[in-house]
mmCIF file of C-alpha atoms and ligand atoms in Angstrom:
data_model
loop_
_atom_site.group_PDB
_atom_site.id
_atom_site.type_symbol
_atom_site.label_atom_id
_atom_site.label_comp_id
_atom_site.label_asym_id
_atom_site.label_seq_id
_atom_site.Cartn_x
_atom_site.Cartn_y
_atom_site.Cartn_z
ATOM 1 C CA UNK A 1 191.367 283.857 384.872
ATOM 2 C CA UNK A 2 188.771 285.563 383.078
ATOM 3 C CA UNK A 3 185.720 283.758 381.724
ATOM 4 C CA UNK A 4 185.301 284.676 377.956
ATOM 5 C CA UNK A 5 181.778 285.108 376.583
ATOM 6 C CA UNK A 6 180.666 284.889 372.889
ATOM 7 C CA UNK A 7 179.230 287.352 371.470
ATOM 8 C CA UNK A 8 176.297 286.735 368.102
ATOM 9 C CA UNK A 9 175.187 290.536 366.221
ATOM 10 C CA UNK A 10 172.329 289.709 364.763
ATOM 11 C CA UNK A 11 170.771 292.711 363.881
ATOM 12 C CA UNK A 12 170.882 292.512 360.402
ATOM 13 C CA UNK A 13 168.570 289.053 359.980
ATOM 14 C CA UNK A 14 166.283 289.643 363.428
ATOM 15 C CA UNK A 15 166.418 293.561 363.107
ATOM 16 C CA UNK A 16 165.992 293.926 359.794
ATOM 17 C CA UNK A 17 163.756 291.112 359.003
ATOM 18 C CA UNK A 18 161.028 293.809 361.203
ATOM 19 C CA UNK A 19 161.590 296.767 359.742
ATOM 20 C CA UNK A 20 158.616 298.025 357.733
ATOM 21 C CA UNK A 21 158.546 298.287 353.617
ATOM 22 C CA UNK A 22 158.532 301.226 352.121
ATOM 23 C CA UNK A 23 155.481 303.030 350.858
ATOM 24 C CA UNK A 24 156.531 301.346 347.266
ATOM 25 C CA UNK A 25 157.190 298.065 349.164
ATOM 26 C CA UNK A 26 160.983 298.026 348.511
ATOM 27 C CA UNK A 27 163.711 297.712 351.567
ATOM 28 C CA UNK A 28 165.973 298.691 352.964
ATOM 29 C CA UNK A 29 168.395 299.125 350.252
ATOM 30 C CA UNK A 30 170.950 295.707 350.567
ATOM 31 C CA UNK A 31 174.065 298.520 349.982
ATOM 32 C CA UNK A 32 173.124 299.839 353.228
ATOM 33 C CA UNK A 33 172.994 296.692 355.373
ATOM 34 C CA UNK A 34 176.295 295.406 354.005
ATOM 35 C CA UNK A 35 177.479 298.536 355.683
ATOM 36 C CA UNK A 36 176.427 297.838 358.778
ATOM 37 C CA UNK A 37 177.729 294.517 358.600
ATOM 38 C CA UNK A 38 181.175 296.000 357.656
ATOM 39 C CA UNK A 39 181.024 298.105 360.699
ATOM 40 C CA UNK A 40 179.177 294.952 362.356
ATOM 41 C CA UNK A 41 182.746 293.352 362.030
ATOM 42 C CA UNK A 42 184.910 295.701 363.021
ATOM 43 C CA UNK A 43 183.098 295.648 366.585
ATOM 44 C CA UNK A 44 184.976 292.699 368.242
ATOM 45 C CA UNK A 45 181.710 290.539 367.600
ATOM 46 C CA UNK A 46 182.479 286.941 367.067
ATOM 47 C CA UNK A 47 179.480 286.078 364.809
ATOM 48 C CA UNK A 48 177.089 287.933 362.631
ATOM 49 C CA UNK A 49 173.543 287.255 361.750
ATOM 50 C CA UNK A 50 173.811 288.658 357.755
ATOM 51 C CA UNK A 51 170.566 287.560 356.637
ATOM 52 C CA UNK A 52 168.079 284.684 356.258
ATOM 53 C CA UNK A 53 166.806 282.665 353.070
ATOM 54 C CA UNK A 54 163.794 281.879 353.741
ATOM 55 C CA UNK A 55 160.357 282.551 351.317
ATOM 56 C CA UNK A 56 160.157 286.384 350.224
ATOM 57 C CA UNK A 57 156.830 286.012 350.872
ATOM 58 C CA UNK A 58 156.993 285.884 354.114
ATOM 59 C CA UNK A 59 159.728 288.214 355.013
ATOM 60 C CA UNK A 60 159.566 290.554 352.084
ATOM 61 C CA UNK A 61 162.629 292.235 354.362
ATOM 62 C CA UNK A 62 165.559 289.759 353.788
ATOM 63 C CA UNK A 63 164.779 288.456 349.772
ATOM 64 C CA UNK A 64 167.812 289.879 348.727
ATOM 65 C CA UNK A 65 169.942 287.374 350.195
ATOM 66 C CA UNK A 66 171.871 286.544 347.750
ATOM 67 C CA UNK A 67 172.830 289.425 346.258
ATOM 68 C CA UNK A 68 173.396 290.814 349.741
ATOM 69 C CA UNK A 69 176.021 287.757 349.480
ATOM 70 C CA UNK A 70 177.213 288.802 346.490
ATOM 71 C CA UNK A 71 177.985 292.256 347.823
ATOM 72 C CA UNK A 72 180.442 290.932 351.157
ATOM 73 C CA UNK A 73 182.859 288.872 349.109
ATOM 74 C CA UNK A 74 186.177 289.564 349.929
ATOM 75 C CA UNK A 75 184.996 291.734 353.591
ATOM 76 C CA UNK A 76 184.481 288.405 355.828
ATOM 77 C CA UNK A 77 187.842 289.242 358.008
ATOM 78 C CA UNK A 78 189.168 285.556 359.730
ATOM 79 C CA UNK A 79 188.217 286.229 362.836
ATOM 80 C CA UNK A 80 184.484 286.761 361.938
ATOM 81 C CA UNK A 81 181.739 283.769 361.496
ATOM 82 C CA UNK A 82 179.493 284.318 359.100
ATOM 83 C CA UNK A 83 175.313 282.550 359.350
ATOM 84 C CA UNK A 84 172.067 282.889 357.866
ATOM 85 C CA UNK A 85 169.102 281.595 358.645
ATOM 86 C CA UNK A 86 167.311 277.953 356.730
ATOM 87 C CA UNK A 87 163.783 276.961 356.690
ATOM 88 C CA UNK A 88 164.113 274.372 354.683
ATOM 89 C CA UNK A 89 166.265 272.447 351.893
ATOM 90 C CA UNK A 90 164.714 274.854 349.246
ATOM 91 C CA UNK A 91 166.808 277.586 351.129
ATOM 92 C CA UNK A 92 169.797 275.638 351.510
ATOM 93 C CA UNK A 93 170.279 275.092 348.090
ATOM 94 C CA UNK A 94 169.955 278.789 347.317
ATOM 95 C CA UNK A 95 172.689 279.564 350.474
ATOM 96 C CA UNK A 96 174.710 276.598 348.866
ATOM 97 C CA UNK A 97 175.380 278.696 345.324
ATOM 98 C CA UNK A 98 176.708 281.918 347.132
ATOM 99 C CA UNK A 99 178.121 280.880 350.538
ATOM 100 C CA UNK A 100 181.284 280.512 349.013
ATOM 101 C CA UNK A 101 183.513 281.443 346.120
ATOM 102 C CA UNK A 102 187.261 279.436 345.638
ATOM 103 C CA UNK A 103 189.316 280.255 348.610
ATOM 104 C CA UNK A 104 186.551 281.813 350.222
ATOM 105 C CA UNK A 105 183.996 281.595 352.484
ATOM 106 C CA UNK A 106 181.395 283.842 353.636
ATOM 107 C CA UNK A 107 178.752 281.780 355.226
ATOM 108 C CA UNK A 108 180.039 279.364 357.553
ATOM 109 C CA UNK A 109 177.405 278.428 359.558
ATOM 110 C CA UNK A 110 173.608 277.472 359.212
ATOM 111 C CA UNK A 111 171.034 278.750 361.652
ATOM 112 C CA UNK A 112 167.848 276.111 361.188
ATOM 113 C CA UNK A 113 164.912 277.282 363.589
ATOM 114 C CA UNK A 114 162.013 275.832 364.670
ATOM 115 C CA UNK A 115 159.615 276.666 368.374
ATOM 116 C CA UNK A 116 158.580 274.733 372.046
ATOM 117 C CA UNK A 117 155.449 275.738 370.923
ATOM 118 C CA UNK A 118 152.998 274.101 368.710
ATOM 119 C CA UNK A 119 151.255 277.300 367.568
ATOM 120 C CA UNK A 120 154.326 280.059 366.779
ATOM 121 C CA UNK A 121 155.574 276.948 364.963
ATOM 122 C CA UNK A 122 152.539 276.640 363.086
ATOM 123 C CA UNK A 123 152.520 280.782 362.310
ATOM 124 C CA UNK A 124 155.825 280.860 361.482
ATOM 125 C CA UNK A 125 157.221 277.917 359.444
ATOM 126 C CA UNK A 126 153.402 276.672 358.210
ATOM 127 C CA UNK A 127 154.680 273.033 359.898
ATOM 128 C CA UNK A 128 154.304 271.673 363.366
ATOM 129 C CA UNK A 129 157.744 271.160 365.533
ATOM 130 C CA UNK A 130 157.965 267.806 364.336
ATOM 131 C CA UNK A 131 156.812 269.096 360.591
ATOM 132 C CA UNK A 132 159.845 271.355 360.734
ATOM 133 C CA UNK A 133 162.825 268.947 362.315
ATOM 134 C CA UNK A 134 161.906 267.065 359.443
ATOM 135 C CA UNK A 135 162.846 269.554 356.921
ATOM 136 C CA UNK A 136 165.757 270.094 358.093
ATOM 137 C CA UNK A 137 167.297 266.888 358.066
ATOM 138 C CA UNK A 138 168.053 267.472 354.476
ATOM 139 C CA UNK A 139 169.345 270.610 355.104
ATOM 140 C CA UNK A 140 172.066 269.809 358.821
ATOM 141 C CA UNK A 141 172.745 267.082 355.931
ATOM 142 C CA UNK A 142 173.837 269.247 353.188
ATOM 143 C CA UNK A 143 175.764 271.527 356.086
ATOM 144 C CA UNK A 144 177.539 268.323 356.793
ATOM 145 C CA UNK A 145 178.869 267.829 353.716
ATOM 146 C CA UNK A 146 180.233 270.867 353.099
ATOM 147 C CA UNK A 147 181.969 271.530 356.828
ATOM 148 C CA UNK A 148 178.942 274.167 357.941
ATOM 149 C CA UNK A 149 178.221 274.299 361.560
ATOM 150 C CA UNK A 150 174.972 274.187 362.556
ATOM 151 C CA UNK A 151 172.518 276.370 364.883
ATOM 152 C CA UNK A 152 169.377 274.895 365.960
ATOM 153 C CA UNK A 153 167.218 278.287 367.812
ATOM 154 C CA UNK A 154 163.824 276.901 369.327
ATOM 155 C CA UNK A 155 161.928 280.163 370.136
ATOM 156 C CA UNK A 156 159.434 280.750 372.982
ATOM 157 C CA UNK A 157 160.881 278.850 375.285
ATOM 158 C CA UNK A 158 159.456 280.828 378.394
ATOM 159 C CA UNK A 159 156.379 281.788 377.000
ATOM 160 C CA UNK A 160 154.356 281.827 373.640
ATOM 161 C CA UNK A 161 152.307 284.866 372.535
ATOM 162 C CA UNK A 162 149.220 282.630 371.462
ATOM 163 C CA UNK A 163 150.140 279.285 373.580
ATOM 164 C CA UNK A 164 150.666 281.031 377.254
ATOM 165 C CA UNK A 165 153.582 279.960 379.636
ATOM 166 C CA UNK A 166 155.594 276.755 377.607
ATOM 167 C CA UNK A 167 156.336 274.034 379.916
ATOM 168 C CA UNK A 168 160.818 273.687 380.329
ATOM 169 C CA UNK A 169 160.563 269.800 379.328
ATOM 170 C CA UNK A 170 159.536 270.623 375.861
ATOM 171 C CA UNK A 171 162.446 273.525 375.773
ATOM 172 C CA UNK A 172 164.705 270.683 376.011
ATOM 173 C CA UNK A 173 163.096 267.925 374.082
ATOM 174 C CA UNK A 174 162.841 270.160 371.135
ATOM 175 C CA UNK A 175 166.722 270.468 371.688
ATOM 176 C CA UNK A 176 167.789 267.237 372.024
ATOM 177 C CA UNK A 177 166.493 266.196 369.042
ATOM 178 C CA UNK A 178 167.647 269.524 367.462
ATOM 179 C CA UNK A 179 171.874 267.560 368.871
ATOM 180 C CA UNK A 180 170.469 264.585 367.337
ATOM 181 C CA UNK A 181 169.351 265.484 364.002
ATOM 182 C CA UNK A 182 173.189 266.989 364.280
ATOM 183 C CA UNK A 183 173.350 270.679 365.605
ATOM 184 C CA UNK A 184 176.529 272.301 366.568
ATOM 185 C CA UNK A 185 174.151 274.534 369.086
ATOM 186 C CA UNK A 186 171.626 275.831 370.459
ATOM 187 C CA UNK A 187 169.774 279.002 370.819
ATOM 188 C CA UNK A 188 167.173 279.149 372.946
ATOM 189 C CA UNK A 189 164.841 282.009 372.256
ATOM 190 C CA UNK A 190 162.460 284.065 374.804
ATOM 191 C CA UNK A 191 161.062 285.651 371.507
ATOM 192 C CA UNK A 192 158.829 288.328 373.130
ATOM 193 C CA UNK A 193 160.849 289.100 376.339
ATOM 194 C CA UNK A 194 158.470 286.891 378.643
ATOM 195 C CA UNK A 195 161.582 285.243 381.005
ATOM 196 C CA UNK A 196 162.684 287.385 384.563
ATOM 197 C CA UNK A 197 165.841 285.928 386.376
ATOM 198 C CA UNK A 198 163.221 283.191 388.023
ATOM 199 C CA UNK A 199 161.705 281.747 384.614
ATOM 200 C CA UNK A 200 165.003 281.795 383.113
ATOM 201 C CA UNK A 201 166.941 279.808 385.697
ATOM 202 C CA UNK A 202 164.365 277.435 385.473
ATOM 203 C CA UNK A 203 164.059 276.669 382.715
ATOM 204 C CA UNK A 204 168.136 276.655 382.027
ATOM 205 C CA UNK A 205 168.544 274.550 384.802
ATOM 206 C CA UNK A 206 166.074 271.993 382.774
ATOM 207 C CA UNK A 207 167.910 272.099 379.781
ATOM 208 C CA UNK A 208 171.379 271.980 380.669
ATOM 209 C CA UNK A 209 170.141 269.036 382.892
ATOM 210 C CA UNK A 210 170.001 267.320 379.212
ATOM 211 C CA UNK A 211 172.389 269.518 377.592
ATOM 212 C CA UNK A 212 175.826 271.042 378.252
ATOM 213 C CA UNK A 213 175.876 274.442 378.632
ATOM 214 C CA UNK A 214 178.430 275.060 376.492
ATOM 215 C CA UNK A 215 175.957 274.141 373.473
ATOM 216 C CA UNK A 216 173.749 276.460 374.673
ATOM 217 C CA UNK A 217 173.029 280.480 373.200
ATOM 218 C CA UNK A 218 170.557 281.984 374.621
ATOM 219 C CA UNK A 219 168.510 284.357 372.365
ATOM 220 C CA UNK A 220 166.805 287.889 374.282
ATOM 221 C CA UNK A 221 164.067 290.311 373.050
ATOM 222 C CA UNK A 222 163.748 292.989 376.238
ATOM 223 C CA UNK A 223 160.164 293.606 375.672
ATOM 224 C CA UNK A 224 159.947 294.368 379.273
ATOM 225 C CA UNK A 225 163.187 295.555 380.198
ATOM 226 C CA UNK A 226 164.324 291.779 382.039
ATOM 227 C CA UNK A 227 166.929 290.494 379.096
ATOM 228 C CA UNK A 228 169.980 292.049 381.123
ATOM 229 C CA UNK A 229 168.379 290.012 384.343
ATOM 230 C CA UNK A 230 167.949 286.944 382.410
ATOM 231 C CA UNK A 231 171.700 286.949 380.730
ATOM 232 C CA UNK A 232 173.162 287.106 384.616
ATOM 233 C CA UNK A 233 170.533 284.182 385.285
ATOM 234 C CA UNK A 234 172.379 282.667 382.565
ATOM 235 C CA UNK A 235 175.742 283.672 382.812
ATOM 236 C CA UNK A 236 175.249 281.919 386.617
ATOM 237 C CA UNK A 237 174.119 278.419 385.339
ATOM 238 C CA UNK A 238 177.068 278.644 382.799
ATOM 239 C CA UNK A 239 175.114 279.397 379.639
ATOM 240 C CA UNK A 240 178.090 281.843 377.675
ATOM 241 C CA UNK A 241 177.025 282.663 374.569
ATOM 242 C CA UNK A 242 174.777 285.647 373.433
ATOM 243 C CA UNK A 243 172.916 286.913 370.942
ATOM 244 C CA UNK A 244 172.392 291.015 370.618
ATOM 245 C CA UNK A 245 171.215 293.233 368.261
ATOM 246 C CA UNK A 246 173.280 296.771 367.380
ATOM 247 C CA UNK A 247 171.038 299.066 368.280
ATOM 248 C CA UNK A 248 168.227 296.584 369.860
ATOM 249 C CA UNK A 249 166.625 296.400 366.717
ATOM 250 C CA UNK A 250 164.993 292.673 365.838
ATOM 251 C CA UNK A 251 161.495 291.404 366.988
ATOM 252 C CA UNK A 252 159.436 288.370 364.404
ATOM 253 C CA UNK A 253 157.194 289.869 362.396
ATOM 254 C CA UNK A 254 154.874 286.354 363.779
ATOM 255 C CA UNK A 255 155.329 286.494 366.992
ATOM 256 C CA UNK A 256 153.173 289.511 367.375
ATOM 257 C CA UNK A 257 149.767 289.470 368.531
ATOM 258 C CA UNK A 258 147.132 292.535 369.785
ATOM 259 C CA UNK A 259 148.675 292.562 372.794
ATOM 260 C CA UNK A 260 151.966 290.442 372.518
ATOM 261 C CA UNK A 261 154.489 291.344 370.764
ATOM 262 C CA UNK A 262 158.362 290.309 369.574
ATOM 263 C CA UNK A 263 159.968 293.841 369.548
ATOM 264 C CA UNK A 264 163.474 294.406 370.401
ATOM 265 C CA UNK A 265 166.456 292.147 370.319
ATOM 266 C CA UNK A 266 168.905 293.469 373.950
ATOM 267 C CA UNK A 267 171.108 295.793 372.321
ATOM 268 C CA UNK A 268 175.065 294.625 371.266
ATOM 269 C CA UNK A 269 176.132 296.932 373.886
ATOM 270 C CA UNK A 270 173.954 296.574 376.624
ATOM 271 C CA UNK A 271 174.329 292.489 376.421
ATOM 272 C CA UNK A 272 178.443 293.761 376.619
ATOM 273 C CA UNK A 273 178.393 295.156 379.882
ATOM 274 C CA UNK A 274 175.903 293.251 381.879
ATOM 275 C CA UNK A 275 178.378 290.079 380.727
ATOM 276 C CA UNK A 276 181.548 291.921 382.102
ATOM 277 C CA UNK A 277 179.600 293.792 385.038
ATOM 278 C CA UNK A 278 179.733 289.857 385.788
ATOM 279 C CA UNK A 279 183.383 289.433 385.348
ATOM 280 C CA UNK A 280 183.430 287.693 382.357
ATOM 281 C CA UNK A 281 185.132 288.863 379.108
ATOM 282 C CA UNK A 282 184.217 290.023 375.114
ATOM 283 C CA UNK A 283 186.497 290.637 372.597
ATOM 284 C CA UNK A 284 183.566 293.665 371.495
ATOM 285 C CA UNK A 285 185.062 297.719 371.606
ATOM 286 C CA UNK A 286 182.062 299.362 372.636
ATOM 287 C CA UNK A 287 183.232 302.553 371.028
ATOM 288 C CA UNK A 288 182.926 300.972 367.135
ATOM 289 C CA UNK A 289 180.367 298.624 368.430
ATOM 290 C CA UNK A 290 178.568 302.514 368.670
ATOM 291 C CA UNK A 291 178.980 304.003 365.235
ATOM 292 C CA UNK A 292 177.895 300.205 364.254
ATOM 293 C CA UNK A 293 174.787 300.670 366.695
ATOM 294 C CA UNK A 294 174.195 304.334 364.540
ATOM 295 C CA UNK A 295 174.070 302.852 361.725
ATOM 296 C CA UNK A 296 172.090 300.304 362.401
ATOM 297 C CA UNK A 297 169.277 302.767 364.359
ATOM 298 C CA UNK A 298 169.633 305.018 361.276
ATOM 299 C CA UNK A 299 168.515 302.393 358.979
ATOM 300 C CA UNK A 300 165.481 301.726 360.977
ATOM 301 C CA UNK A 301 164.835 306.302 360.604
ATOM 302 C CA UNK A 302 165.762 305.209 356.003
ATOM 303 C CA UNK A 303 162.810 303.179 356.064
ATOM 304 C CA UNK A 304 159.056 304.671 357.687
ATOM 305 C CA UNK A 305 155.703 303.396 358.904
HETATM 306 P P1 LIG B 1 155.360 277.281 352.947
HETATM 307 O O1 LIG B 1 154.029 278.376 352.546
HETATM 308 O O2 LIG B 1 154.235 277.013 353.895
HETATM 309 O O3 LIG B 1 156.047 276.840 351.434
HETATM 310 O O4 LIG B 1 155.933 278.830 353.618
HETATM 311 P P2 LIG B 1 155.996 276.533 350.578
HETATM 312 O O5 LIG B 1 156.993 274.637 350.720
HETATM 313 O O6 LIG B 1 154.426 275.947 350.241
HETATM 314 O O7 LIG B 1 156.109 276.601 349.312
HETATM 315 C C1 LIG B 1 155.475 278.351 349.131
HETATM 316 C C2 LIG B 1 155.821 279.116 348.052
HETATM 317 O O8 LIG B 1 157.540 280.046 348.962
HETATM 318 C C3 LIG B 1 156.654 278.359 346.587
HETATM 319 O O9 LIG B 1 156.578 280.122 346.223
HETATM 320 C C4 LIG B 1 157.984 278.602 347.081
HETATM 321 O O10 LIG B 1 158.893 277.951 346.503
HETATM 322 C C5 LIG B 1 158.669 279.859 347.687
HETATM 323 P P3 LIG B 1 155.863 279.870 344.539
HETATM 324 O O11 LIG B 1 155.824 278.122 344.160
HETATM 325 O O12 LIG B 1 154.116 280.215 345.513
HETATM 326 O O13 LIG B 1 156.086 280.978 344.203
HETATM 327 N N1 LIG B 1 159.815 278.411 348.561
HETATM 328 C C6 LIG B 1 161.018 279.843 349.185
HETATM 329 N N2 LIG B 1 161.439 280.542 348.715
HETATM 330 C C7 LIG B 1 162.580 281.261 348.871
HETATM 331 N N3 LIG B 1 163.269 280.246 350.119
HETATM 332 C C8 LIG B 1 162.318 279.512 350.554
HETATM 333 C C9 LIG B 1 161.372 279.099 349.750
HETATM 334 N N4 LIG B 1 161.471 278.120 350.711
HETATM 335 C C10 LIG B 1 160.178 278.088 349.920
HETATM 336 N N5 LIG B 1 163.138 278.843 351.224
HETATM 337 C C11 LIG B 1 158.326 278.440 354.982
HETATM 338 C C12 LIG B 1 157.250 277.678 354.433
HETATM 339 C C13 LIG B 1 159.273 277.887 356.097
HETATM 340 C C14 LIG B 1 159.338 278.534 353.412
HETATM 341 C C15 LIG B 1 158.352 280.114 355.436
HETATM 342 O O14 LIG B 1 156.908 279.931 356.168
HETATM 343 C C16 LIG B 1 158.994 281.205 356.064
HETATM 344 O O15 LIG B 1 159.852 281.068 355.472
HETATM 345 N N6 LIG B 1 158.605 281.045 356.992
HETATM 346 C C17 LIG B 1 159.633 282.302 357.477
HETATM 347 C C18 LIG B 1 159.771 283.180 359.099
HETATM 348 C C19 LIG B 1 160.723 283.715 359.201
HETATM 349 O O16 LIG B 1 161.402 284.281 357.998
HETATM 350 N N7 LIG B 1 160.627 284.463 360.088
HETATM 351 C C20 LIG B 1 161.274 284.954 361.408
HETATM 352 C C21 LIG B 1 162.439 284.312 361.347
HETATM 353 S S1 LIG B 1 162.553 282.821 362.249
HETATM 354 C C22 LIG B 1 162.127 284.336 364.945
HETATM 355 O O17 LIG B 1 162.665 285.439 363.931
HETATM 356 C C23 LIG B 1 162.999 283.682 365.630
HETATM 357 C C24 LIG B 1 164.323 283.790 365.767
HETATM 358 O O18 LIG B 1 164.970 285.534 366.366
HETATM 359 C C25 LIG B 1 164.869 283.317 367.826
HETATM 360 C C26 LIG B 1 163.374 284.115 368.614
HETATM 361 O O19 LIG B 1 163.464 285.635 368.102
HETATM 362 O O20 LIG B 1 162.459 283.094 368.909
HETATM 363 C C27 LIG B 1 165.012 282.449 365.428
HETATM 364 MG MG1 LIG B 2 164.043 286.652 367.334
#
């Protein structure tokens, strides 16, 4: 029987956080974000990362997280999870004010995020790796109290735009620390799409020797067109959960240097096709995904740089 792969579409978060604001300083309208999320929930993806509860000074594009949640009330189908990024207790408390109403839980997973690179951690969260882990303690405690699942992102698992090559042991180390804090899964981010078959396999072999592959998710940016080969390397090592982004949107504004950028994530339809070609099943309907991807594409064109 074919094994099943799990797909999270991160375009409303990783995609839209990287879209330029309009000349008047406004971001993509909240109603358009809700339209994309509603289209994604009908595609068969298992999870949609809908937004971030981060500082609006750092990511103004997602400063409407609370309004978006209000707008999405009543629209999450039971077979799709909604998750959101949370960097600290302040973000968590803000999320907890809107994540559910009587009779409906909108968000069922929170995603904390750190890195295997000290410099990227500082640039992205103004904190060392150890400080980010300290910040996650109250976030994870609150999540566990409320029965919310926790994803722990580790960025720069292959290369850092500032420090260069990252050793697999550093990735395994921070992954284990996140699990010890109570994360339910570890999402390994190739933030600048530096991986290839060999480096991805080496990193995953190291991490899966210490972390159950069932707890690992892979988050691939596709800078050099090598994300598909990384998916194949991961499937061969027993990793079956992946992030993709409708229309291949995505990128972290704090991962860019003059020569290295974090452009789009692997497009969710490419991801699904690669997974299927390797003999794994997903629930995704590619025709419905094409419609959602065209909405995502349209949103980016609506905001000229
Ligand atoms: P900081 O400036 O050190 O925070 O930022 P602070 O605690 O000193 O607070 C400064 C101000 O921000 C204060 O407001 C706080 O209230 C406010 P003021 O008094 O000046 O008016 N503040 C907040 N407001 C709303 N929500 C919050 C919050 N926290 C503080 N949660 C902080 C530290 C972590 C907040 C900041 O660095 C931040 O928000 N960073 C987020 C950056 C980000 O979202 N990056 C992209 C996501 S990660 C990514 O894309 C990688 C990934 O895709 C995986 C991969 O590809 O590798 C996940
Ligand atoms: Mg990313």
